[in-house]
Amino acid sequence: MASQIHFLDIKGKPLLSRNYKGDIEPSAIEQFPLLLLELENGDEDLQYRPFVTSKGINYVFINHNNIYVCALTRKNDNVMTMVVFLLRLIEVLTQYFKSLEEESIRDNFVVIYELLDEMMDFGVPQITDTKILKEYITQDYYKLIRKTRQVQPPNAVTNAVSWRKEGIAYKKNEAFLDVVESINMLINANGQVLNSEILGEIKMKSKLSGMPDLRLGLNDKGIFSSSTNDDDTPSELGASGSRKIEMEDIKFHQCVRLSKFENERIITFIPPDGEFTVMSYRLLSTQFLMKPLILVNCKTVVHKHSRIEILCSVKAQIKKKSTANNVEIIIPLPEDADTPKFTSEYGSTKWVPEKSCMIWKLKTFPGGKQYHMRAELGLPAVVDQEMELLKKPIKVNFSIPYFTTSGIQVRYLRINEPKLQYQSYPWVRYITKSGEDYTIRTKQ
Amino acid sequence: MDANYFGKCKASELRAEIGQARKKGKPNARVKVVLKKIISNIILNKVELASLMNEVVYLLTLDDYEISRLCSHYIVHYAAYNPEDALNALEIYHRFAQDKDPLLRALSVKTVSSVRQKDFFRQGLIITRPLLDDNNPHVRTAAAFAVARLFHENQVKVVDSGLIEGLNDLLYDENKNVVASALAALDSIIQSSPSHSLNVNKEHLLSLIAGIGTTSEWKQVSLLDALMSYVPQSSDDALEMMDAVLPCFLHENTAVVLNSVKLVVYLSNFIASPESNFSGLDKRLGSALVSMLSKPPEIQFLVLRNVILILLGRRYLVDVDVELFFWNLDDPMYIKDTKLEIIYLLADEGNYEIVFRELEEYATDVDVKMARKAIRAFGNLSIKLEAAADRCVALLIDLLAGESPRIAQEAMIVMTNILRKYQNTYDDTLDHFVIHYKTMEDDDAKIALSWILGNYSESITFTSEALKYLCDTYEKESVPVQLAIMTAVVKYYVANPLDAESLVLQVLKYATEESGNPDLRERGLFYWRMITHEYNAEPGPNLQKYTKHVVMERRCQITPDAENIDPANLEELELNIGTLASIYLKSVRVVFRFAKQKSLPKSPALQERRKSMSSPKKSSKETNRKHELMRLDNVRPPLYSAPRSRSTASITADSLADSVERPSESLKNKFVRRASSMMGKKHT
């Protein structure tokens, strides 16, 4: 339960503050710039952390677009709640003002005060749903003037379904599902997968009228063979032999009925209006990813004092029918390299000296194909320290449409609005892409 | 855009503007513009505007919610600077509290309770009571928080006015969201009041559990917190609750997930063997924790700190793979640091190969700071796992040979720790370490080198060269280094009088005659007297026999005590999962002096605390034996014994107090530092 929330500029100067309880002096935030300075100049043990204590006051803060959003408390409060709230606050304000930065805080201070009022009371988070908040806090006051007395207390807030208001109407009722899987993979120089994970998300954009009740069916492989099924003894698991997807860490949007899923393994929910993530999951099974989807083989030869040679080959180890799009291979180079010469079989290459790397781009990359690239760069004659930079891993970005690595599929999406009984159209798309951490180590 | 209204204004200008606006037929739009200007001056911190109180209070009466809202914001902020004029607003708020518009009623109770003035407080007591029974849930919620606000201003009067009972009644409200808000308000009251506590009975429990599925995410957080106040009377009771809570692991909001983790850990105190009663519980708990690691770093950090806490106390409840805590390329430093601690805790005989391969990668990290931490982790691991020591020493030798001198120095420091644990196992390899004596530049590294030279002078081929090198710059070293070198030289002299004589003379002469430092002189004189004493003068092999006896003491063993944490502390921290205390992993009282102490309630179902440690299926015989030994000091005090007295708690607090300034300091750092500071002293 935060006592105060502050927005501060990059130096720690307050931009806007809201006091929720009276138990901390408003001047306490004036310490913040000093604390920041201490964190930055501190020795090894006092390294940067988003939590600081000083004189009995705890500062919990997040840096976003060169501003700090900071919560203060004196008590041993639930700091997880505070951090999640701050992140949500940033999200809501970003949705309200397109982007949240110093300028937009000044431009919208009245709305921000109102939002802070509604989103939190006595330091306890209340509503953090932009859709609902927008129902009764708008930027445009003139709109409000016309219907002043119609502003109602947000019913949805205290209703059982707090994430959807009543009376939504669409001409055409549609629901779009996106199954997105991001692959994180660590590959050693010999092309072996050291570890890998799939981070999956089922996103939805709902344009549905009324209060529809949805039921999402996935193929058996997914959820239903989850290891939490109590009866499976280990021996049976081994004997079954079939490829079982062990879905770990499933997380659902707050609209999904968790106990229903827990007991019957059925996903049912009344969706919020617009875009949201129905569920996210993680698969940590190397069984799907025995080999890299995009394999990069890179040989580097360093001729000290003169030049560096890079020989790189890349292979798409995916089905022939599939195609990887926008493949980018980011190869780190020594900081002091110069005069690049590139020859690639396919795609374009670019040197980015400010990031000390080169990027090899392949717009489309059909499955099973392999391409080569050669690069040569000059090195200064003067001896530098060690070639430490070459230890940085190679990074790969890509996306593969119409394909999920885990094989998860949406079987059906049943939409039922008890009162309106309309015809509706569900759509499904699949895509696999590189996660934030698809890297290949270069050390031999 | 509000930016147009942003800027410093004088009170007189604004007063004139209000006057003008009021003259218009439809003043509302103009009034709002002025009010926004006023609000912007709150941000700019202009106290002068308090003089506008009368005007603003008048504006409250305009029939426009938006205006009332802006006015209220002004009044809350400036009432303290202009209390007399602010009183005029009370009557209006009293009227608002009975208005038919629920928004106004809520605004009234919110504003009045927020102004910290006596008269407002009194008014707050009056208007809040009926609003607790309002027919609109939104108003009831606002009233509930108003009670909490008023309570913090004057506890006695709020209790006397019956508001607490009113708040209590809200716990049976038909609307679960209101119930959750009332619980949150009560929670803050309980935290700061010694006489109040929350008791949840079975019947109420069921209704709260039912609420979890039907309320919004933030209300669920409050509900889960409230469930912590229920004391299970039997294991079945606890199991039933756990069953109801487990679905929350799947929630997208990490605050909900972590709170349900807290509840599950709490409940496991009342079940003899939770992991066998709930097959897959350990796996689910593990995956609930790990799944939160895909969130932003601030959240990750909190999760990781709590993972450490749970691993320390309930290793058997979580099934996680150490690989999940390996570094990602872009992890910020504080995440990497915490992950290292977890890797250390999770490493065991079964997985140390993988762990080592990974740490090896870190040890050659581009960032030298992190590399050093990784090397330290190596050292600690090899002290924890005997099987890993050989591998570690081999790796340290590699690191010494290569590249950065800073890494080489760290390796030297780590080696001393290993030597203290495995005293004579690595005598043959010491040459590989000492050969790099010229790269040691930091004080700690020089001390480490001296210590090795002194204790193992006979196993090392070029002790003499290395010591000579160190003595060349003896005068310029800092005192701790000088002390370490002196001790090393004396030890060398005892072992090999002929070679070392000139060195000893040089060092002792400087220490006793030239140095201005009393410690150095003191120790120099002490050695001097000892060496020249007649008992030690016996020629032949018995030369310096007694000196040897004094100087060459056996090194005291070190044990991986980083894993041991006071069980009482642990118990309290487990009740505080997800709170600020979990970041610091210190007794709550140390960080929050006035916090209420939490402890497990008495119940017939309460189980004895089990040893944490690695899950039984993985641990080998050897580790089991070790754990048996360590068990002695980790067993809970017998059940039903007299409650732990305050004094014990405060003793632990005091002993920890010296490190409060840097509460985050990792367990391991502390461990290493303590070890190296001991080294500095223990040489003699």
PDB file of N, CA and C in Angstrom, chain B residues 85 89 149 158 165 200 235 250 300 350 389 526 579 587:
ATOM      1  N   ASP B  85     -10.742  29.254   6.573  1.00  0.00           N
ATOM      2  CA  ASP B  85     -11.638  29.363   5.419  1.00  0.00           C
ATOM      3  C   ASP B  85     -12.110  27.997   4.956  1.00  0.00           C
ATOM      4  N   ALA B  89     -16.231  24.692   3.861  1.00  0.00           N
ATOM      5  CA  ALA B  89     -16.540  23.597   2.937  1.00  0.00           C
ATOM      6  C   ALA B  89     -17.270  22.459   3.635  1.00  0.00           C
ATOM      7  N   ARG B 149      -8.313   5.796   6.822  1.00  0.00           N
ATOM      8  CA  ARG B 149      -7.625   7.088   6.860  1.00  0.00           C
ATOM      9  C   ARG B 149      -7.861   7.784   8.194  1.00  0.00           C
ATOM     10  N   VAL B 158     -11.861   6.874  16.608  1.00  0.00           N
ATOM     11  CA  VAL B 158     -12.486   6.045  15.576  1.00  0.00           C
ATOM     12  C   VAL B 158     -13.067   4.790  16.210  1.00  0.00           C
ATOM     13  N   GLU B 165     -16.613  -1.352  13.859  1.00  0.00           N
ATOM     14  CA  GLU B 165     -17.674  -2.361  13.753  1.00  0.00           C
ATOM     15  C   GLU B 165     -18.345  -2.259  12.385  1.00  0.00           C
ATOM     16  N   VAL B 200     -10.388 -15.082  11.100  1.00  0.00           N
ATOM     17  CA  VAL B 200     -11.292 -15.577  10.071  1.00  0.00           C
ATOM     18  C   VAL B 200     -11.783 -16.938  10.518  1.00  0.00           C
ATOM     19  N   SER B 235      -5.105 -30.921   9.141  1.00  0.00           N
ATOM     20  CA  SER B 235      -4.417 -30.993   7.860  1.00  0.00           C
ATOM     21  C   SER B 235      -5.400 -30.956   6.703  1.00  0.00           C
ATOM     22  N   LEU B 250      -2.177 -19.614 -11.882  1.00  0.00           N
ATOM     23  CA  LEU B 250      -2.258 -19.386 -13.327  1.00  0.00           C
ATOM     24  C   LEU B 250      -2.622 -17.949 -13.660  1.00  0.00           C
ATOM     25  N   GLN B 300      10.959  -9.443 -11.978  1.00  0.00           N
ATOM     26  CA  GLN B 300      11.864 -10.596 -11.901  1.00  0.00           C
ATOM     27  C   GLN B 300      12.677 -10.564 -10.624  1.00  0.00           C
ATOM     28  N   GLY B 350      24.129 -33.595  -8.385  1.00  0.00           N
ATOM     29  CA  GLY B 350      23.514 -34.042  -9.632  1.00  0.00           C
ATOM     30  C   GLY B 350      23.752 -33.082 -10.794  1.00  0.00           C
ATOM     31  N   ALA B 389      35.333 -29.496  -6.293  1.00  0.00           N
ATOM     32  CA  ALA B 389      36.534 -28.735  -5.979  1.00  0.00           C
ATOM     33  C   ALA B 389      37.638 -28.901  -7.022  1.00  0.00           C
ATOM     34  N   PHE B 526      56.438  -8.121  18.389  1.00  0.00           N
ATOM     35  CA  PHE B 526      56.035  -9.433  18.892  1.00  0.00           C
ATOM     36  C   PHE B 526      56.825 -10.533  18.186  1.00  0.00           C
ATOM     37  N   THR B 579       6.743  -9.070   0.388  1.00  0.00           N
ATOM     38  CA  THR B 579       6.843  -7.737   0.979  1.00  0.00           C
ATOM     39  C   THR B 579       8.270  -7.221   0.853  1.00  0.00           C
ATOM     40  N   SER B 587      15.358 -10.093   9.183  1.00  0.00           N
ATOM     41  CA  SER B 587      14.246 -10.049  10.106  1.00  0.00           C
ATOM     42  C   SER B 587      13.483  -8.735   9.900  1.00  0.00           C
TER      43      SER B 587
END
